[in-house]
C-alpha cells in the first residue's frame, strides 16, 4: 500500500512559540501513528531546525520546507537552497504550491529545476498541482494538471519519480471553505495516476502517493481520504489547530 500522508502546511502563520506548542501537543496526543502513515510539518524555514529536533526519534513524523530556491547556491540574498534544507536533516520540501506559482511567478520550468535540486539533495518533493476556478468551469482541468505534471516531472527517471509525492490542490478550494467533493477529488486523482501510468507504467503510478489539498478539516478528512486514489492530505488552515489536525491524522487510511 502507498504511504498515507497527513502534511501540515503552516504557510506564513504562527510565532515560534506557538509553532513549538502546536507540535508538542500533536506529538503528545498522537506519539506513534501506525507504520505506513507519515505526518509531515511544513513549517516556515526559520523553524525547521527546532521542528526537526522535536520529531527526531519518531519515524512516522518528518518536517518539510515550504519552498527552496531554483539555483544551487550563490548571490541570491534571502533565498534558501535545497542543500541548506537537507543539511538540517529535513526530509521533505513543498514545490510549486499555487500561492508560489501565483504570487512569485513560479513557472513549470522553474519548478522542474527545483524538483531536480530537491532530489539531488535527497529531499522528497511534495509537488503541487491544481487548476483555478476558471479552468474548472471551462472543463479543461484534466489537460491543465496533466501539463503541470509533464512540464515539471516528466524529465525524471523512474527511480527519481518514485521519490516524488504529488499534491492535487484545486485553487478554488484553497482557504475558501469550499472543498472538492470526494468524487471530484477521486476523479482527478485517478486521472493523475493514469497520466503517470501512461508515461511510467501502471506499477510505478500505483506507488506514488497523491495527496488532496483544499479546505481539508477534521470533519471531512475521512470521507476524502477514503477514496481509493487519495493517499492523504496537504492541509493549510486546519493544520494550525491541534485538535483539527489530530482528527486529520486519525482519518488516514
Ligand atoms: P487550506 O487547507 O487552508 O484550504 O489550504 C490548503 C493548502 O493550500 C495546503 O497547501
mmCIF file of C-alpha atoms and ligand atoms in Angstrom:
data_model
loop_
_atom_site.group_PDB
_atom_site.id
_atom_site.type_symbol
_atom_site.label_atom_id
_atom_site.label_comp_id
_atom_site.label_asym_id
_atom_site.label_seq_id
_atom_site.Cartn_x
_atom_site.Cartn_y
_atom_site.Cartn_z
ATOM 1 C CA UNK A 1 0.000 0.000 0.000
ATOM 2 C CA UNK A 2 1.134 3.544 -0.723
ATOM 3 C CA UNK A 3 2.343 5.712 2.156
ATOM 4 C CA UNK A 4 -0.605 7.661 3.562
ATOM 5 C CA UNK A 5 0.460 11.188 4.432
ATOM 6 C CA UNK A 6 -1.008 13.992 6.516
ATOM 7 C CA UNK A 7 1.037 17.077 5.683
ATOM 8 C CA UNK A 8 0.539 20.331 7.578
ATOM 9 C CA UNK A 9 1.324 23.432 5.537
ATOM 10 C CA UNK A 10 1.543 26.243 8.066
ATOM 11 C CA UNK A 11 2.207 28.820 5.321
ATOM 12 C CA UNK A 12 3.186 32.186 6.890
ATOM 13 C CA UNK A 13 1.465 31.629 10.226
ATOM 14 C CA UNK A 14 2.318 31.130 13.919
ATOM 15 C CA UNK A 15 5.047 32.572 16.108
ATOM 16 C CA UNK A 16 7.980 30.357 17.034
ATOM 17 C CA UNK A 17 6.442 29.710 20.455
ATOM 18 C CA UNK A 18 3.017 28.891 19.014
ATOM 19 C CA UNK A 19 4.591 26.550 16.483
ATOM 20 C CA UNK A 20 6.528 24.668 19.149
ATOM 21 C CA UNK A 21 3.394 24.304 21.284
ATOM 22 C CA UNK A 22 1.411 23.009 18.321
ATOM 23 C CA UNK A 23 3.969 20.308 17.504
ATOM 24 C CA UNK A 24 4.292 19.348 21.185
ATOM 25 C CA UNK A 25 0.533 18.957 21.511
ATOM 26 C CA UNK A 26 0.271 16.772 18.422
ATOM 27 C CA UNK A 27 3.208 14.583 19.443
ATOM 28 C CA UNK A 28 1.736 14.172 22.885
ATOM 29 C CA UNK A 29 -1.705 13.151 21.624
ATOM 30 C CA UNK A 30 -0.505 11.014 18.724
ATOM 31 C CA UNK A 31 3.011 9.839 19.569
ATOM 32 C CA UNK A 32 3.077 6.894 17.225
ATOM 33 C CA UNK A 33 0.956 6.847 14.078
ATOM 34 C CA UNK A 34 0.860 3.347 12.550
ATOM 35 C CA UNK A 35 3.636 2.277 10.183
ATOM 36 C CA UNK A 36 2.756 3.157 6.587
ATOM 37 C CA UNK A 37 1.494 6.537 7.742
ATOM 38 C CA UNK A 38 3.510 9.708 7.733
ATOM 39 C CA UNK A 39 2.842 13.062 9.345
ATOM 40 C CA UNK A 40 4.801 15.973 7.886
ATOM 41 C CA UNK A 41 5.035 19.516 9.231
ATOM 42 C CA UNK A 42 5.800 22.060 6.501
ATOM 43 C CA UNK A 43 6.894 24.900 8.732
ATOM 44 C CA UNK A 44 8.498 28.282 7.993
ATOM 45 C CA UNK A 45 12.188 27.747 7.213
ATOM 46 C CA UNK A 46 13.241 29.546 10.394
ATOM 47 C CA UNK A 47 11.557 26.855 12.460
ATOM 48 C CA UNK A 48 12.841 23.804 10.593
ATOM 49 C CA UNK A 49 15.731 23.015 12.888
ATOM 50 C CA UNK A 50 13.628 23.112 16.045
ATOM 51 C CA UNK A 51 10.777 21.179 14.440
ATOM 52 C CA UNK A 52 13.247 18.569 13.233
ATOM 53 C CA UNK A 53 14.660 18.150 16.747
ATOM 54 C CA UNK A 54 11.200 17.615 18.181
ATOM 55 C CA UNK A 55 10.361 14.742 15.852
ATOM 56 C CA UNK A 56 13.834 13.219 15.808
ATOM 57 C CA UNK A 57 13.029 9.848 17.368
ATOM 58 C CA UNK A 58 9.649 9.479 15.704
ATOM 59 C CA UNK A 59 9.945 7.610 12.408
ATOM 60 C CA UNK A 60 6.352 8.358 11.381
ATOM 61 C CA UNK A 61 6.978 12.111 11.620
ATOM 62 C CA UNK A 62 9.021 14.376 9.380
ATOM 63 C CA UNK A 63 9.420 18.054 8.598
ATOM 64 C CA UNK A 64 9.275 19.907 5.309
ATOM 65 C CA UNK A 65 10.409 23.220 3.916
ATOM 66 C CA UNK A 66 7.690 25.195 2.138
ATOM 67 C CA UNK A 67 9.990 26.209 -0.695
ATOM 68 C CA UNK A 68 13.581 26.169 -1.942
ATOM 69 C CA UNK A 69 15.314 28.389 -4.486
ATOM 70 C CA UNK A 70 15.814 27.039 -8.005
ATOM 71 C CA UNK A 71 19.581 27.580 -8.041
ATOM 72 C CA UNK A 72 22.211 25.549 -6.276
ATOM 73 C CA UNK A 73 23.993 28.363 -4.396
ATOM 74 C CA UNK A 74 25.384 31.845 -4.878
ATOM 75 C CA UNK A 75 24.448 35.504 -4.717
ATOM 76 C CA UNK A 76 20.708 35.184 -4.105
ATOM 77 C CA UNK A 77 20.229 37.229 -0.946
ATOM 78 C CA UNK A 78 17.463 35.939 1.255
ATOM 79 C CA UNK A 79 16.931 32.658 -0.553
ATOM 80 C CA UNK A 80 17.333 29.142 0.840
ATOM 81 C CA UNK A 81 18.822 26.245 -1.115
ATOM 82 C CA UNK A 82 17.935 22.567 -1.219
ATOM 83 C CA UNK A 83 21.354 21.751 0.237
ATOM 84 C CA UNK A 84 20.756 24.077 3.215
ATOM 85 C CA UNK A 85 17.392 22.481 3.970
ATOM 86 C CA UNK A 86 18.806 18.964 3.611
ATOM 87 C CA UNK A 87 21.749 19.835 5.866
ATOM 88 C CA UNK A 88 19.290 20.242 8.762
ATOM 89 C CA UNK A 89 18.082 16.676 8.337
ATOM 90 C CA UNK A 90 14.771 17.772 6.832
ATOM 91 C CA UNK A 91 13.045 15.123 4.721
ATOM 92 C CA UNK A 92 10.586 16.983 2.508
ATOM 93 C CA UNK A 93 10.034 20.177 0.550
ATOM 94 C CA UNK A 94 6.801 21.559 -0.895
ATOM 95 C CA UNK A 95 7.348 22.545 -4.514
ATOM 96 C CA UNK A 96 5.008 24.503 -6.740
ATOM 97 C CA UNK A 97 2.311 25.484 -4.289
ATOM 98 C CA UNK A 98 -0.298 27.540 -6.145
ATOM 99 C CA UNK A 99 0.447 30.535 -3.915
ATOM 100 C CA UNK A 100 4.068 30.468 -5.079
ATOM 101 C CA UNK A 101 3.044 29.959 -8.688
ATOM 102 C CA UNK A 102 0.704 32.934 -8.460
ATOM 103 C CA UNK A 103 2.492 35.456 -6.212
ATOM 104 C CA UNK A 104 6.083 34.573 -7.070
ATOM 105 C CA UNK A 105 5.665 33.727 -10.746
ATOM 106 C CA UNK A 106 6.962 30.191 -10.437
ATOM 107 C CA UNK A 107 6.604 28.510 -13.802
ATOM 108 C CA UNK A 108 6.552 24.797 -14.592
ATOM 109 C CA UNK A 109 10.128 25.022 -15.887
ATOM 110 C CA UNK A 110 11.421 26.767 -12.724
ATOM 111 C CA UNK A 111 9.641 24.083 -10.732
ATOM 112 C CA UNK A 112 11.397 21.388 -12.758
ATOM 113 C CA UNK A 113 14.717 22.900 -11.613
ATOM 114 C CA UNK A 114 13.536 22.884 -8.010
ATOM 115 C CA UNK A 115 12.476 19.253 -8.315
ATOM 116 C CA UNK A 116 15.948 18.341 -9.601
ATOM 117 C CA UNK A 117 17.691 20.164 -6.760
ATOM 118 C CA UNK A 118 15.401 18.584 -4.166
ATOM 119 C CA UNK A 119 16.106 15.087 -5.475
ATOM 120 C CA UNK A 120 19.860 15.705 -5.775
ATOM 121 C CA UNK A 121 19.800 16.579 -2.082
ATOM 122 C CA UNK A 122 17.644 13.626 -1.052
ATOM 123 C CA UNK A 123 14.640 15.739 -0.182
ATOM 124 C CA UNK A 124 11.239 14.282 -1.018
ATOM 125 C CA UNK A 125 9.372 16.861 -3.106
ATOM 126 C CA UNK A 126 5.677 17.343 -2.425
ATOM 127 C CA UNK A 127 4.826 18.587 -5.893
ATOM 128 C CA UNK A 128 1.629 20.645 -6.007
ATOM 129 C CA UNK A 129 -0.669 20.901 -8.976
ATOM 130 C CA UNK A 130 -4.218 22.123 -9.406
ATOM 131 C CA UNK A 131 -6.456 24.290 -11.536
ATOM 132 C CA UNK A 132 -8.126 27.665 -10.986
ATOM 133 C CA UNK A 133 -11.907 28.000 -10.922
ATOM 134 C CA UNK A 134 -11.925 29.409 -14.444
ATOM 135 C CA UNK A 135 -10.184 26.310 -15.764
ATOM 136 C CA UNK A 136 -12.612 24.016 -13.985
ATOM 137 C CA UNK A 137 -15.570 25.969 -15.299
ATOM 138 C CA UNK A 138 -14.157 25.669 -18.810
ATOM 139 C CA UNK A 139 -13.875 21.892 -18.258
ATOM 140 C CA UNK A 140 -10.171 21.791 -19.134
ATOM 141 C CA UNK A 141 -8.831 20.900 -15.677
ATOM 142 C CA UNK A 142 -7.563 17.465 -16.722
ATOM 143 C CA UNK A 143 -5.364 18.773 -19.530
ATOM 144 C CA UNK A 144 -4.208 21.628 -17.298
ATOM 145 C CA UNK A 145 -2.932 19.460 -14.433
ATOM 146 C CA UNK A 146 -1.501 16.913 -16.882
ATOM 147 C CA UNK A 147 0.675 19.646 -18.369
ATOM 148 C CA UNK A 148 1.793 20.755 -14.897
ATOM 149 C CA UNK A 149 2.979 17.199 -14.309
ATOM 150 C CA UNK A 150 4.559 16.694 -17.688
ATOM 151 C CA UNK A 151 6.420 20.033 -17.713
ATOM 152 C CA UNK A 152 7.847 19.742 -14.204
ATOM 153 C CA UNK A 153 8.223 15.992 -13.655
ATOM 154 C CA UNK A 154 8.390 14.016 -16.871
ATOM 155 C CA UNK A 155 12.097 14.555 -17.408
ATOM 156 C CA UNK A 156 12.706 12.370 -14.330
ATOM 157 C CA UNK A 157 13.836 8.768 -14.477
ATOM 158 C CA UNK A 158 11.519 6.158 -12.974
ATOM 159 C CA UNK A 159 13.775 5.872 -9.975
ATOM 160 C CA UNK A 160 13.568 9.628 -9.399
ATOM 161 C CA UNK A 161 9.826 9.845 -9.941
ATOM 162 C CA UNK A 162 9.282 7.179 -7.300
ATOM 163 C CA UNK A 163 10.678 9.625 -4.742
ATOM 164 C CA UNK A 164 8.080 12.306 -5.529
ATOM 165 C CA UNK A 165 4.822 12.880 -3.672
ATOM 166 C CA UNK A 166 2.083 14.696 -5.591
ATOM 167 C CA UNK A 167 -0.497 17.011 -4.035
ATOM 168 C CA UNK A 168 -3.601 17.921 -6.007
ATOM 169 C CA UNK A 169 -4.868 21.245 -4.721
ATOM 170 C CA UNK A 170 -7.668 22.836 -6.736
ATOM 171 C CA UNK A 171 -7.098 26.574 -6.280
ATOM 172 C CA UNK A 172 -10.809 27.227 -5.878
ATOM 173 C CA UNK A 173 -10.810 25.030 -2.776
ATOM 174 C CA UNK A 174 -7.796 26.562 -1.005
ATOM 175 C CA UNK A 175 -8.684 28.625 2.032
ATOM 176 C CA UNK A 176 -12.220 29.072 0.721
ATOM 177 C CA UNK A 177 -14.015 26.513 2.846
ATOM 178 C CA UNK A 178 -15.193 25.060 -0.451
ATOM 179 C CA UNK A 179 -13.839 21.526 -0.634
ATOM 180 C CA UNK A 180 -13.855 19.449 -3.765
ATOM 181 C CA UNK A 181 -16.375 16.678 -3.292
ATOM 182 C CA UNK A 182 -14.789 13.334 -2.559
ATOM 183 C CA UNK A 183 -15.948 12.273 -6.018
ATOM 184 C CA UNK A 184 -14.249 15.258 -7.689
ATOM 185 C CA UNK A 185 -11.069 14.504 -5.744
ATOM 186 C CA UNK A 186 -11.166 10.808 -6.672
ATOM 187 C CA UNK A 187 -11.782 11.587 -10.365
ATOM 188 C CA UNK A 188 -8.807 13.927 -10.534
ATOM 189 C CA UNK A 189 -6.510 11.651 -8.528
ATOM 190 C CA UNK A 190 -7.401 8.739 -10.786
ATOM 191 C CA UNK A 191 -6.702 10.923 -13.821
ATOM 192 C CA UNK A 192 -3.312 11.963 -12.392
ATOM 193 C CA UNK A 193 -2.452 8.329 -11.785
ATOM 194 C CA UNK A 194 -3.476 7.472 -15.344
ATOM 195 C CA UNK A 195 -1.252 10.277 -16.662
ATOM 196 C CA UNK A 196 1.654 8.911 -14.609
ATOM 197 C CA UNK A 197 0.882 5.359 -15.760
ATOM 198 C CA UNK A 198 0.926 6.357 -19.406
ATOM 199 C CA UNK A 199 4.426 7.755 -19.035
ATOM 200 C CA UNK A 200 5.980 5.444 -16.408
ATOM 201 C CA UNK A 201 3.776 2.344 -16.378
ATOM 202 C CA UNK A 202 0.947 1.324 -14.068
ATOM 203 C CA UNK A 203 3.075 -0.310 -11.390
ATOM 204 C CA UNK A 204 5.107 2.887 -10.954
ATOM 205 C CA UNK A 205 1.967 5.042 -10.908
ATOM 206 C CA UNK A 206 0.453 2.762 -8.290
ATOM 207 C CA UNK A 207 3.323 3.502 -5.914
ATOM 208 C CA UNK A 208 3.060 7.299 -5.961
ATOM 209 C CA UNK A 209 1.236 8.931 -3.046
ATOM 210 C CA UNK A 210 -1.218 11.576 -4.275
ATOM 211 C CA UNK A 211 -2.496 13.922 -1.568
ATOM 212 C CA UNK A 212 -5.563 16.123 -1.747
ATOM 213 C CA UNK A 213 -5.422 19.735 -0.535
ATOM 214 C CA UNK A 214 -8.071 22.434 -0.239
ATOM 215 C CA UNK A 215 -10.192 23.060 2.861
ATOM 216 C CA UNK A 216 -9.494 19.657 4.409
ATOM 217 C CA UNK A 217 -10.710 19.638 8.014
ATOM 218 C CA UNK A 218 -11.388 17.198 10.808
ATOM 219 C CA UNK A 219 -14.976 16.805 9.678
ATOM 220 C CA UNK A 220 -14.347 15.960 6.008
ATOM 221 C CA UNK A 221 -10.944 14.250 6.046
ATOM 222 C CA UNK A 222 -12.207 10.708 6.444
ATOM 223 C CA UNK A 223 -14.638 10.955 3.550
ATOM 224 C CA UNK A 224 -11.972 12.380 1.244
ATOM 225 C CA UNK A 225 -9.168 10.054 2.357
ATOM 226 C CA UNK A 226 -11.399 7.004 1.938
ATOM 227 C CA UNK A 227 -11.302 7.422 -1.845
ATOM 228 C CA UNK A 228 -9.107 4.752 -3.451
ATOM 229 C CA UNK A 229 -6.696 7.159 -5.177
ATOM 230 C CA UNK A 230 -6.452 9.698 -2.349
ATOM 231 C CA UNK A 231 -3.462 8.989 -0.137
ATOM 232 C CA UNK A 232 -3.902 11.684 2.491
ATOM 233 C CA UNK A 233 -3.908 15.454 2.511
ATOM 234 C CA UNK A 234 -1.921 18.661 2.379
ATOM 235 C CA UNK A 235 -3.644 20.855 4.917
ATOM 236 C CA UNK A 236 -3.463 24.607 5.464
ATOM 237 C CA UNK A 237 -5.832 26.310 7.912
ATOM 238 C CA UNK A 238 -6.900 23.200 9.822
ATOM 239 C CA UNK A 239 -3.283 22.192 10.436
ATOM 240 C CA UNK A 240 -2.841 25.222 12.711
ATOM 241 C CA UNK A 241 -5.293 23.814 15.268
ATOM 242 C CA UNK A 242 -4.049 20.772 17.182
ATOM 243 C CA UNK A 243 -7.440 19.081 17.598
ATOM 244 C CA UNK A 244 -8.330 19.551 13.951
ATOM 245 C CA UNK A 245 -5.028 18.252 12.650
ATOM 246 C CA UNK A 246 -5.177 15.290 15.054
ATOM 247 C CA UNK A 247 -8.545 14.322 13.548
ATOM 248 C CA UNK A 248 -6.978 14.563 10.104
ATOM 249 C CA UNK A 249 -4.049 12.336 11.119
ATOM 250 C CA UNK A 250 -6.506 9.800 12.522
ATOM 251 C CA UNK A 251 -8.525 9.870 9.304
ATOM 252 C CA UNK A 252 -5.633 8.440 7.270
ATOM 253 C CA UNK A 253 -6.373 5.005 5.796
HETATM 254 P P1 LIG B 1 -6.430 25.162 3.237
HETATM 255 O O1 LIG B 1 -6.420 23.820 3.894
HETATM 256 O O2 LIG B 1 -6.323 26.298 4.205
HETATM 257 O O3 LIG B 1 -7.550 25.294 2.261
HETATM 258 O O4 LIG B 1 -5.077 25.248 2.383
HETATM 259 C C1 LIG B 1 -4.749 24.199 1.534
HETATM 260 C C2 LIG B 1 -3.356 24.381 1.110
HETATM 261 O O5 LIG B 1 -3.042 25.276 0.350
HETATM 262 C C3 LIG B 1 -2.336 23.463 1.638
HETATM 263 O O6 LIG B 1 -1.141 23.601 0.965
#
